[in-house]
Coordinates of C-alpha atoms and ligand atoms in Angstrom, one line a residue:
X21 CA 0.0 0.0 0.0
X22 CA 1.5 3.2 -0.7
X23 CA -1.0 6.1 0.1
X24 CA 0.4 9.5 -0.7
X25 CA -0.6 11.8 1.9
X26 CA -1.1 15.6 1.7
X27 CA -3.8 15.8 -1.1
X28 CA -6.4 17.7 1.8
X29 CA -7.5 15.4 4.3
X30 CA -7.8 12.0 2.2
X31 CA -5.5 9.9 4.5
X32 CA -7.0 11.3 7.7
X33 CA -8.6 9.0 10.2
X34 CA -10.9 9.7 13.2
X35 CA -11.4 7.9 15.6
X36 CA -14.8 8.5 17.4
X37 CA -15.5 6.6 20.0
X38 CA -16.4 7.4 23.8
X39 CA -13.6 5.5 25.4
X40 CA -10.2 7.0 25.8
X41 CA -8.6 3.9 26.1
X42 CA -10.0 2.4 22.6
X43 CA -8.8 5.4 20.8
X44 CA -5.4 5.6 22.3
X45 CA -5.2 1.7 21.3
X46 CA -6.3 2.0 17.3
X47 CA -4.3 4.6 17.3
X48 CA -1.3 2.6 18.4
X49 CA -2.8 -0.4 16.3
X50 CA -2.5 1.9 13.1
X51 CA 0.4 3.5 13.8
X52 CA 2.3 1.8 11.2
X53 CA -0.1 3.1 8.0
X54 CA 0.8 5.6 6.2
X55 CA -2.4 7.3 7.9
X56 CA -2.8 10.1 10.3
X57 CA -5.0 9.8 13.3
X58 CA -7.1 12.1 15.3
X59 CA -9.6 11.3 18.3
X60 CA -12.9 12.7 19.1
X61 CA -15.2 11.0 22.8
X62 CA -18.8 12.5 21.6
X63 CA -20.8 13.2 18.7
X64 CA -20.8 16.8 18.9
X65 CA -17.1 16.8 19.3
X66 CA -17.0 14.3 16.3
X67 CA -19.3 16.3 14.2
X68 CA -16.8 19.5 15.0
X69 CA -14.2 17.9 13.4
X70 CA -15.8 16.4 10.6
X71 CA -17.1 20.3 9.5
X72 CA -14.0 22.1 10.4
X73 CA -11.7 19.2 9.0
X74 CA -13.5 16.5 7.4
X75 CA -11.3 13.3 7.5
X76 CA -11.2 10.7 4.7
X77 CA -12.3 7.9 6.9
X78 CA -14.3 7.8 10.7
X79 CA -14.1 4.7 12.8
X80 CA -17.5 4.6 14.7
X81 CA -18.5 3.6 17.9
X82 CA -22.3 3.1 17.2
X83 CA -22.6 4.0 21.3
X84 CA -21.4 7.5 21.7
X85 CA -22.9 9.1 25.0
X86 CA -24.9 11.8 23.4
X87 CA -26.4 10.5 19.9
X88 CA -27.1 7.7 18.5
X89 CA -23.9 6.2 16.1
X90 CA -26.6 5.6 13.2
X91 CA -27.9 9.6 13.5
X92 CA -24.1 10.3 13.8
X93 CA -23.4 8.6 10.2
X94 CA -26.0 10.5 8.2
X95 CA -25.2 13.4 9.8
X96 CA -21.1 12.7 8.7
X97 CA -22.6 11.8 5.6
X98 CA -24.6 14.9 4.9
X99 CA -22.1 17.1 6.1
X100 CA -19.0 15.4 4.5
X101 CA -19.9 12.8 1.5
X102 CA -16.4 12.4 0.3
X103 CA -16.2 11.2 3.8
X104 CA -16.4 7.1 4.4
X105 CA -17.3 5.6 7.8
X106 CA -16.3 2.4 9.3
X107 CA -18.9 1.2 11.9
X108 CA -17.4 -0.3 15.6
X109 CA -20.5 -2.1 16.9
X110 CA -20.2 -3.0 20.7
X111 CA -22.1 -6.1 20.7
X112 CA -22.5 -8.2 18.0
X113 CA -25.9 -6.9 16.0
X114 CA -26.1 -7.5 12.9
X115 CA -29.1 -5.2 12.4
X116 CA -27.0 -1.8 12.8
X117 CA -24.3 -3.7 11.3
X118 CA -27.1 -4.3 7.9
X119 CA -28.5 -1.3 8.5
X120 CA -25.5 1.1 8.6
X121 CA -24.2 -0.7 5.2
X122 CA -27.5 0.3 4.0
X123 CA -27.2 3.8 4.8
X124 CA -23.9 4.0 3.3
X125 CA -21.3 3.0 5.8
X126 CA -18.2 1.9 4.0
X127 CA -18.2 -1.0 6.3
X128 CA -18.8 -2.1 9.7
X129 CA -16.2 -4.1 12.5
X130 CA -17.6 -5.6 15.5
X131 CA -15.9 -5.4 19.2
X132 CA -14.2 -7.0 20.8
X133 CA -11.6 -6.2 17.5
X134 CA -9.2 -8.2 15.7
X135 CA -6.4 -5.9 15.0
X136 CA -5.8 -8.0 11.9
X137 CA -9.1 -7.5 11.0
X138 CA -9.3 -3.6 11.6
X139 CA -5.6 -3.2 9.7
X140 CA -6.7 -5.3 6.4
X141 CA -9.9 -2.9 6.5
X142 CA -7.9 0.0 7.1
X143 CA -5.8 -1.1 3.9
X144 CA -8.5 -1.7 2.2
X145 CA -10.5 1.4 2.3
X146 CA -7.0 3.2 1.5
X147 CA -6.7 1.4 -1.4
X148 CA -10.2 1.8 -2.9
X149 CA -10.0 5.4 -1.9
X150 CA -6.9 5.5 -4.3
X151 CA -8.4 4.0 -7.0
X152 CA -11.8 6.2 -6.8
X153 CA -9.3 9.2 -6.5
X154 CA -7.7 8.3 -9.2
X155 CA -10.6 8.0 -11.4
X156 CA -11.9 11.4 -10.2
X157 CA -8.4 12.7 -11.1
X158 CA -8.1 11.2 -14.7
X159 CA -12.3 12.5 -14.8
X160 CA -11.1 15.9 -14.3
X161 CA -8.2 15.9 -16.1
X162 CA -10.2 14.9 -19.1
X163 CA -12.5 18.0 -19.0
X164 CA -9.7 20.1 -18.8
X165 CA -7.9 18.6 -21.4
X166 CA -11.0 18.2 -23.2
X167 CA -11.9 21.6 -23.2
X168 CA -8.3 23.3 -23.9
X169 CA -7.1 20.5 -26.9
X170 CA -10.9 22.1 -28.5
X171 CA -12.5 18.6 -27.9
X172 CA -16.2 20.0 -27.2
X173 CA -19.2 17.9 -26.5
X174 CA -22.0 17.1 -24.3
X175 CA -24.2 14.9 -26.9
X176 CA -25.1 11.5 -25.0
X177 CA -23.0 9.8 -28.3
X178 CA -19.9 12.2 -26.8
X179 CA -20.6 11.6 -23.7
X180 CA -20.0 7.7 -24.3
X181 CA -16.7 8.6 -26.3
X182 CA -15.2 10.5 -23.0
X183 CA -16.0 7.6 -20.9
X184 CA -14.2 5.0 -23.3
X185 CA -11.6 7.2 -23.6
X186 CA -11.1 8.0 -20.0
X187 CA -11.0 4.2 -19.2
X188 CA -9.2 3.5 -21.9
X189 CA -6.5 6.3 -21.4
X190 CA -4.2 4.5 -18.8
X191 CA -3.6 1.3 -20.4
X192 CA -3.9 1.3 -23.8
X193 CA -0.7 0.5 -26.1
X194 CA -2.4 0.3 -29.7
X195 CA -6.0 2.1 -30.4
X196 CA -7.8 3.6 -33.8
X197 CA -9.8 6.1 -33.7
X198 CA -12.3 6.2 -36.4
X199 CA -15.1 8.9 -37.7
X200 CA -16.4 10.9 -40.9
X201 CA -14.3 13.4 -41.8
X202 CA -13.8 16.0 -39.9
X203 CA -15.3 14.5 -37.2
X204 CA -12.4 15.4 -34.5
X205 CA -10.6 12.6 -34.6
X206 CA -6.9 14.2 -34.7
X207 CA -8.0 16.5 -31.8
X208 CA -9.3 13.3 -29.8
X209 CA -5.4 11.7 -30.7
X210 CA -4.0 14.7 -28.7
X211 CA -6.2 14.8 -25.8
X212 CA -5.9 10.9 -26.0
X213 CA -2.3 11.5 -25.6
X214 CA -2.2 14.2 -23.1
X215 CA -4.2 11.9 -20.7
X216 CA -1.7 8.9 -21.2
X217 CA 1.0 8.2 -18.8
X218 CA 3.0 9.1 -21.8
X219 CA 1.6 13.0 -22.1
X220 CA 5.5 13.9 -20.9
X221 CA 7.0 12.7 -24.3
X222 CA 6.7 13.6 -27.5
X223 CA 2.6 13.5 -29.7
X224 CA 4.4 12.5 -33.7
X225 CA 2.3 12.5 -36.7
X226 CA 2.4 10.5 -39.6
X227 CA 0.3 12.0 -42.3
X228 CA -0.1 8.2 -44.6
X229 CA -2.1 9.7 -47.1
X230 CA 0.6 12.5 -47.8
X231 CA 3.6 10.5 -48.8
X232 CA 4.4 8.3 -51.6
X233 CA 4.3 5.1 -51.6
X234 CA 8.5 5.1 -51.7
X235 CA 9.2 7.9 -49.1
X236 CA 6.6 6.5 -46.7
X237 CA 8.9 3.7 -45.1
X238 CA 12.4 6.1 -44.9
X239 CA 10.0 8.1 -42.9
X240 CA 8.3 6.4 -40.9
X241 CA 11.6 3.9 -40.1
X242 CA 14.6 6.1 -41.1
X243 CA 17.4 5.1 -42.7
X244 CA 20.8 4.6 -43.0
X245 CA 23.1 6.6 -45.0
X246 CA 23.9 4.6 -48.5
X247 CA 20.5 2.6 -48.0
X248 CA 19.8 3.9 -51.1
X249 CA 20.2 6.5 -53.9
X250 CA 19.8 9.9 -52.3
X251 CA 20.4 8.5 -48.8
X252 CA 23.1 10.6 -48.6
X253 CA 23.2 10.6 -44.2
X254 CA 21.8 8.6 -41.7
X255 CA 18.1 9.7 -40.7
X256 CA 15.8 9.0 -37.8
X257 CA 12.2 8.2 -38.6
X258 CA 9.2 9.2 -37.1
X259 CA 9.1 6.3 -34.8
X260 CA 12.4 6.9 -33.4
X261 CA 11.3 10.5 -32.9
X262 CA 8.0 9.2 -30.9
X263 CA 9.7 7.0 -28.4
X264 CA 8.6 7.8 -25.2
X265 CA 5.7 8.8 -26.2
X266 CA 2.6 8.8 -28.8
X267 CA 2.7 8.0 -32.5
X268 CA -0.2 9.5 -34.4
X269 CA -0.6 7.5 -37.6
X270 CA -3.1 9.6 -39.7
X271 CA -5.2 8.0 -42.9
X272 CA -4.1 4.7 -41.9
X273 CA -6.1 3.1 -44.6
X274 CA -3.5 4.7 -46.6
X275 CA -0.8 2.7 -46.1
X276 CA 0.9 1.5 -49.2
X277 CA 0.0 -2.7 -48.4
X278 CA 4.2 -3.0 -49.3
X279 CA 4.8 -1.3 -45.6
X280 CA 1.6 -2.9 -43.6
X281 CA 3.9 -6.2 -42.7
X282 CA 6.3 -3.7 -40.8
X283 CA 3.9 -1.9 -39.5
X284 CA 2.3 -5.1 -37.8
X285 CA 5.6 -6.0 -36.5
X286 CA 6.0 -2.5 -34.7
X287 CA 2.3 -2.5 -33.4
X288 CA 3.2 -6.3 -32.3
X289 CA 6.8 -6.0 -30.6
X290 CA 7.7 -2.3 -31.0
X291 CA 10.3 -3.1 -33.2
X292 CA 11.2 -2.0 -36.1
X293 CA 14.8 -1.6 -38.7
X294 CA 16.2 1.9 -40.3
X295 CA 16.0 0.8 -44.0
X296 CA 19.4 -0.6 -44.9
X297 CA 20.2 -1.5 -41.3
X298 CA 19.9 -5.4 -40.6
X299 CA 19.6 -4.1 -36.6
X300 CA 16.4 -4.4 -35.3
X301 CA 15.6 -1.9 -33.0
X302 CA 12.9 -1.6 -30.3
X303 CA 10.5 1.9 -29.2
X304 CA 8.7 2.8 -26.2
X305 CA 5.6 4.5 -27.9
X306 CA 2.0 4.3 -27.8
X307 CA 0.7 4.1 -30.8
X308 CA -2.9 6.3 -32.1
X309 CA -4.4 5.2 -35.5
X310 CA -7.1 7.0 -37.4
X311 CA -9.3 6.7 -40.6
X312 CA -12.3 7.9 -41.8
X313 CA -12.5 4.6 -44.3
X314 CA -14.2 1.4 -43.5
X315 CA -11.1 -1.1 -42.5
X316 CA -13.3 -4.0 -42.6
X317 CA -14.6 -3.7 -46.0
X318 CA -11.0 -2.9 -47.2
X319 CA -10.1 -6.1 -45.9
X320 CA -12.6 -8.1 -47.6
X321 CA -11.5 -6.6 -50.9
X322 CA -7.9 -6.9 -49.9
X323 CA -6.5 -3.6 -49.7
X324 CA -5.4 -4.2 -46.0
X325 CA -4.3 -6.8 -43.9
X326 CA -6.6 -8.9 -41.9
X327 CA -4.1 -9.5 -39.0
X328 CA -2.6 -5.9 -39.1
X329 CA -7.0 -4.9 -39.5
X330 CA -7.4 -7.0 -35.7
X331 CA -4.4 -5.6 -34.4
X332 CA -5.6 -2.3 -34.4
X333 CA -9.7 -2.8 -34.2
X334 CA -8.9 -4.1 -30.8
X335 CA -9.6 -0.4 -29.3
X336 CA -11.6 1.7 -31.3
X337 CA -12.9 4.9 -30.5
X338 CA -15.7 5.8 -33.0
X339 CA -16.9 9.3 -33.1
X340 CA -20.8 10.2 -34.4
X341 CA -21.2 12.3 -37.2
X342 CA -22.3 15.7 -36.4
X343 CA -26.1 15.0 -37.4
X344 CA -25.6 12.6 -34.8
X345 CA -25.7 14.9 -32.1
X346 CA -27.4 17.8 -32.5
X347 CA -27.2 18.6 -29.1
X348 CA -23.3 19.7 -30.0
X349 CA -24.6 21.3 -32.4
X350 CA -26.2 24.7 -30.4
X351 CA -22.5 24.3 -28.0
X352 CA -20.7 24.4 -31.4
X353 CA -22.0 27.3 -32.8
X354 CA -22.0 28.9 -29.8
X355 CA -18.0 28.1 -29.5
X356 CA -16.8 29.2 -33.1
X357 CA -19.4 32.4 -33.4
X358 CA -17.1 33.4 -29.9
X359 CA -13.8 32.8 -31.4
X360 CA -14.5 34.4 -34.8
X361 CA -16.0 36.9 -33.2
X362 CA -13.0 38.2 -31.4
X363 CA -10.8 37.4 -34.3
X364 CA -12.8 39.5 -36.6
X365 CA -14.0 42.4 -33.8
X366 CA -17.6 41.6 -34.4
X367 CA -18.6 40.6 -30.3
X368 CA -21.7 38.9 -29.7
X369 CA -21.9 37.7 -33.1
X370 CA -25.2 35.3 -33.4
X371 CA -27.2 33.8 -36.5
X372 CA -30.2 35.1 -37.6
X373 CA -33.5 33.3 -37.0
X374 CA -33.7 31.8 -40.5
X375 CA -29.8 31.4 -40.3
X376 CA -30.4 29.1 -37.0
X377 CA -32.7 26.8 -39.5
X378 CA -30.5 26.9 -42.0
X379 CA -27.6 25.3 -39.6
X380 CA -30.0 22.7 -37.8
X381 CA -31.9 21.3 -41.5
X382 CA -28.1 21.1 -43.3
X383 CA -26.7 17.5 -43.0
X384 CA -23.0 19.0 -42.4
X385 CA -21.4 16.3 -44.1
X386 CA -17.8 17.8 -43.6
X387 CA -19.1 17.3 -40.0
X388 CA -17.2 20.1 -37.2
X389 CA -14.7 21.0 -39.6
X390 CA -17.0 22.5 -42.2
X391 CA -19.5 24.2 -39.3
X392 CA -15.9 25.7 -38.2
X393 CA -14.7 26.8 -42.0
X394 CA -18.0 27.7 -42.8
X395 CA -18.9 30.1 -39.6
X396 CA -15.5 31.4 -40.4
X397 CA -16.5 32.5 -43.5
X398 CA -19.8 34.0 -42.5
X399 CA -18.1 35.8 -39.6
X400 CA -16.0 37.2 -42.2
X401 CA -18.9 37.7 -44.5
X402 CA -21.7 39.3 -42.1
X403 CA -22.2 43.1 -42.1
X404 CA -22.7 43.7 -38.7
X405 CA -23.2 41.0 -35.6
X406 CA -26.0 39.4 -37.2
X407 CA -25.3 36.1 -39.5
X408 CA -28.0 35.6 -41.8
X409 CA -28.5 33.3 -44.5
X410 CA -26.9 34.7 -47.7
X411 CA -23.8 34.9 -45.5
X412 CA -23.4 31.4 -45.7
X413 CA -21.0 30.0 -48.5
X414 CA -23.3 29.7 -51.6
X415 CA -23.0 25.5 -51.3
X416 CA -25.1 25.6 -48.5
X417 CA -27.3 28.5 -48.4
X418 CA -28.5 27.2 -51.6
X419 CA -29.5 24.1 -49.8
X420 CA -32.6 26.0 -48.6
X421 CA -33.7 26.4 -51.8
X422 CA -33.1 23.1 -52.8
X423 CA -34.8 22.3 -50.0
X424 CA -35.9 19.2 -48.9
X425 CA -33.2 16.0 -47.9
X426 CA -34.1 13.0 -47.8
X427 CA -35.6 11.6 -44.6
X428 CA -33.1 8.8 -43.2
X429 CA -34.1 6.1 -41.2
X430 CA -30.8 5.3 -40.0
X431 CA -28.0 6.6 -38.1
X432 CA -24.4 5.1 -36.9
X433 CA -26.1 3.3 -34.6
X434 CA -28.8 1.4 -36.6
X435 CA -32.1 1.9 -37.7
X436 CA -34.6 4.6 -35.9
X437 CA -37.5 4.3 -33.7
X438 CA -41.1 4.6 -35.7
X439 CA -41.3 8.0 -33.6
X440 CA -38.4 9.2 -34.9
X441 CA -39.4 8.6 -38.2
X442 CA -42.2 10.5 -37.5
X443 CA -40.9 13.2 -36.1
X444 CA -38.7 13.7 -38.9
X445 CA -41.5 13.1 -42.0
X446 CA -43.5 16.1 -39.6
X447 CA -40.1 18.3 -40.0
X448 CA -40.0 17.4 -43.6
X449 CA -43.3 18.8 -44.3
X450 CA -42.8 21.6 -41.9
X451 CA -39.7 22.6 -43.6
X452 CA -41.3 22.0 -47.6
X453 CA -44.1 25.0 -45.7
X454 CA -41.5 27.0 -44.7
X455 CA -42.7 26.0 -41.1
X456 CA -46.0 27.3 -41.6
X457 CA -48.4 25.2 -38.5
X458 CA -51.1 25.1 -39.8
X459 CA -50.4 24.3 -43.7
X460 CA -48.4 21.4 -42.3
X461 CA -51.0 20.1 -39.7
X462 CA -53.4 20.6 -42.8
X463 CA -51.2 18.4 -45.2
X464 CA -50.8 16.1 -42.5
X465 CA -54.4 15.7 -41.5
X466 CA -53.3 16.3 -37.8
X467 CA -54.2 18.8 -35.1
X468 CA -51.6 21.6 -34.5
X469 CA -51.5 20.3 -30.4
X470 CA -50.5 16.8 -32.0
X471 CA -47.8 18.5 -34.4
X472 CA -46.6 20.4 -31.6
X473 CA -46.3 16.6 -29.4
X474 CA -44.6 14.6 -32.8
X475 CA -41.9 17.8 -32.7
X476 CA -41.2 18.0 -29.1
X477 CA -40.4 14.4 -28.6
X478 CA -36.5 15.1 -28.8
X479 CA -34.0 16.5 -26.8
X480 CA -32.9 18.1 -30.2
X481 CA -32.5 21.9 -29.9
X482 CA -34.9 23.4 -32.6
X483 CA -34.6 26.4 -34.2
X484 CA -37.6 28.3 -34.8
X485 CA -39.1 26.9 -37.9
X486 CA -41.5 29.1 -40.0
X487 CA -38.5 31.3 -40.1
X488 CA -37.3 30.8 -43.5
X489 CA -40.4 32.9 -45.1
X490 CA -40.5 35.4 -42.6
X491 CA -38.2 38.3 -42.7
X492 CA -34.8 37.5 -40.5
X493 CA -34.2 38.5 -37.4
X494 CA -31.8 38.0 -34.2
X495 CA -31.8 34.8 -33.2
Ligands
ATP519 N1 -15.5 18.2 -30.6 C1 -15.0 19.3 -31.2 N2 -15.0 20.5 -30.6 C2 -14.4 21.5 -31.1 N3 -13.7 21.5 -32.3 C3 -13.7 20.4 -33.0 C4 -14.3 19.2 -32.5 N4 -14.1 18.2 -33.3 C5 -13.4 18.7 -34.4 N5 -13.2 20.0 -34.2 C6 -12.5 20.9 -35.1 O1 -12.8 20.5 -36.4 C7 -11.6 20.5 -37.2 C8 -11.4 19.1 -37.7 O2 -11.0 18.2 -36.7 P1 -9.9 17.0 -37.0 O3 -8.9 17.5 -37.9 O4 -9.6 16.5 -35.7 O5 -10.9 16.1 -37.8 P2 -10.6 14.7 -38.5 O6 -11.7 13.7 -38.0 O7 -9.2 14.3 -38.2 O8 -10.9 15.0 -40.0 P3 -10.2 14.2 -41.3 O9 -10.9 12.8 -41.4 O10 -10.7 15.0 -42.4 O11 -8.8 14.2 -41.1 C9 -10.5 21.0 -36.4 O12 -10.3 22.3 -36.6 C10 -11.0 20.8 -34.9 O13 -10.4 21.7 -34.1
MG520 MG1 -7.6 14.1 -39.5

């Protein structure tokens, strides 16, 4: 066990118990721990200490002289959660003993005690509070991370990605990330990275898709000087250059299938040869794949290798197309109409009603990167702090006149509730009326109040619709 003390008052424990003697003794009992202990003989002096000073752990005599020890442990617990409690019963009850476990008692010893027993608990509670701060750390550290590497999202399908991540982020050695394009998936490489135990060493990127086919190997392995004509010094490669930390291989799919053998070897032993040098040599690097192409499919046409294909699917991080989470959607906006805001001295800068429709009917098929390029532009564009649709760039302000898409019955995830299909057939129609009610409850053969229910069964943030005919106006 090796707590680390001085993080607040995590390895604190107190001792609460009416009898000087039994205090005096666990504290001699736990003097070996890497643990500090304090004492408290009532409740009221025990609840003094547990507001001023709140410990990490209480032992509790359930008989204090002035409140019961069950009232005592949801009062600790409702003044201190972080705070667990270790229950001393007297006499041997298993009632309290059930009951205090029940009301949230981290666990319960019964007198007269077994010092063995009382140290193995003490150990154990220190080292699931380690663990559970260590979670809590890493959880942190990824919102902060998160947040400065531009990694935005609060969409249940992000949601699920951070949690993967963050409990994949400790161990991982090999993992692909996959996505549309433009879907974040270099920017979730980085804050992969930076959450790593590796976040110290260097983040290298390997572009595949960049290179040709004969450059691709003498940089990604290096070579030796004479390897061949042109070679004229020794070179490191890209892997060399990662060691100790994180190799970003971009495009993967794009790997010429001359070079995937020697990539499987480096993904399977971390080894790899300059070209020209017989020496193998061996890295310390994580390594972070990413593609935007369907890996399986290219291996049932052959273009990549099955075993190199499992050695990397192993870990996969998939991120939702931005349709797929409209709830990012509003946060996005809201994030780059900031930015290029400042950046083009236009503060507060906001779309215009029929602007907001505009952004929540387009598919965004270039996914966050053409929302970003394209709010760019129309921050550049607008006249004063209002974005409105002609601002757009003409390939998709244009698609409000072309109007309608075609309803999809499927995301990532599989095929869609009847509701949803609903829901989006009513938007359909809504949007062909230029969100006129009542001509689309009409066309329908629906009430308005039912039209209103079909709509409102997301979460999704809606713009108002009906805008697009109507003059614009601040959204
Ligand atoms: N969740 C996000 N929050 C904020 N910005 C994002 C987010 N995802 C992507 N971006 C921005 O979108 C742009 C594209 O991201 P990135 O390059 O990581 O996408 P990609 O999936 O690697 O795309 P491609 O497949 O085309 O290489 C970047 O400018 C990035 O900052
Ligand atoms: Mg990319």
């Amino acid at each position: 066990m090796h707590p680390r003390p001085g993080h607040g008052n995590r390895w604190e424990i107190l001792v609460a118990d009416d009898d000087p003697a039994a205090i005096a003794l666990l504290k001699a009992v736990l003097s070996g721990l890497d643990v500090t202990i304090t004492g408290a003989e009532t409740g009221a002096a025990t609840l003094e200490i547990i507001k001023s000073h709140p410990p990490g752990l209480v032992l509790l005599d359930l008989i204090m002289p002035d409140v019961r020890g069950l009232e005592l442990l949801d009062q600790i617990q409702q003044l201190s959660p972080e705070t667990d409690v270790i229950l001393i019963t007297a006499h041997y009850s298993t009632e309290s003993a059930v009951e205090a476990i029940q009301r949230g008692a981290f666990d319960y010893l019964t007198k007269p005690i077994s010092i063995d027993k009382l140290r193995q608990k003490i150990i154990a509670w220190t080292e699931q509070k380690q663990r559970r701060t260590a979670a809590h750390e890493l959880e942190s550290k990824l919102v902060e991370i998160s947040q400065c590497e531009g990694l935005l999202g609060m969409s249940p399908a992000m949601m699920e990605v951070f949690s993967r991540m963050q409990r994949i982020a400790p161990h991982y050695s090999t993992a692909l990330v996959t996505g549309e394009t433009g879907t974040g998936k270099e920017v979730l490489a980085r804050v992969l990275h930076q959450l790593s135990p590796v976040s110290e060493g260097p983040f290298m990127v390997c572009n595949c898709a960049a290179l040709p086919e004969t450059l691709f190997e003498s940089e990604l392995f290096g070579h030796i000087r004479g390897a061949y004509t042109g070679a004229v010094d020794t070179k490191k490669g890209l892997v060399e250059a990662a060691d100790g930390g994180t190799l970003f291989l971009d495009e993967i799919a794009e790997v010429p299938v001359s070079v995937q053998a020697k990539l499987l070897r480096l993904l399977q032993n971390r080894q790899f040869q300059r070209i020209g040098d017989p020496t193998p040599r061996k890295v310390n690097v994580r390594i972070i794949c990413a593609t935007h192409r369907n890996l399986r499919t290219m291996v049932d046409e052959r273009l990549f290798r099955e075993d190199l294909y499992y050695r990397l699917a192993h870990v996969e991080l998939r991120l939702p197309r931005l349709v797929d989470r409209q709830d990012d959607l509003r946060l996005l906006v809201h994030h780059f109409l900031t930015r290029f805001g400042d950046q083009f001295g236009k503060p507060g800068l906001v779309l215009s009603r029929a602007a907001k429709a505009l952004a929540w009917r387009y598919p965004w098929p270039g996914n966050v990167r053409e929302l970003e390029n394209s709010l760019n532009y129309c921050a550049m564009m607008c006249r004063g702090n209002v974005i409105d649709v002609e601002d757009f760039p003409e390939s998709i302000s244009r698609y409000k006149l072309e109007g309608s898409r075609a309803i999809t019955f499927s995301t990532d995830e599989g095929l869609v509730p009847l509701e949803e299909v609903e829901r989006r057939y009513v938007q359909e129609v809504l949007d062909r009326v230029q969100g006129n009610r009542t001509k689309a409850a009409e066309i329908l053969g629906i009430g308005r109040a039912t039209l209103y229910r079909i709509l409102g069964r997301t979460g999704r943030p809606e713009p108002e619709s009906g805008s697009l005919a109507k003059k614009s106006q601040p959204a």
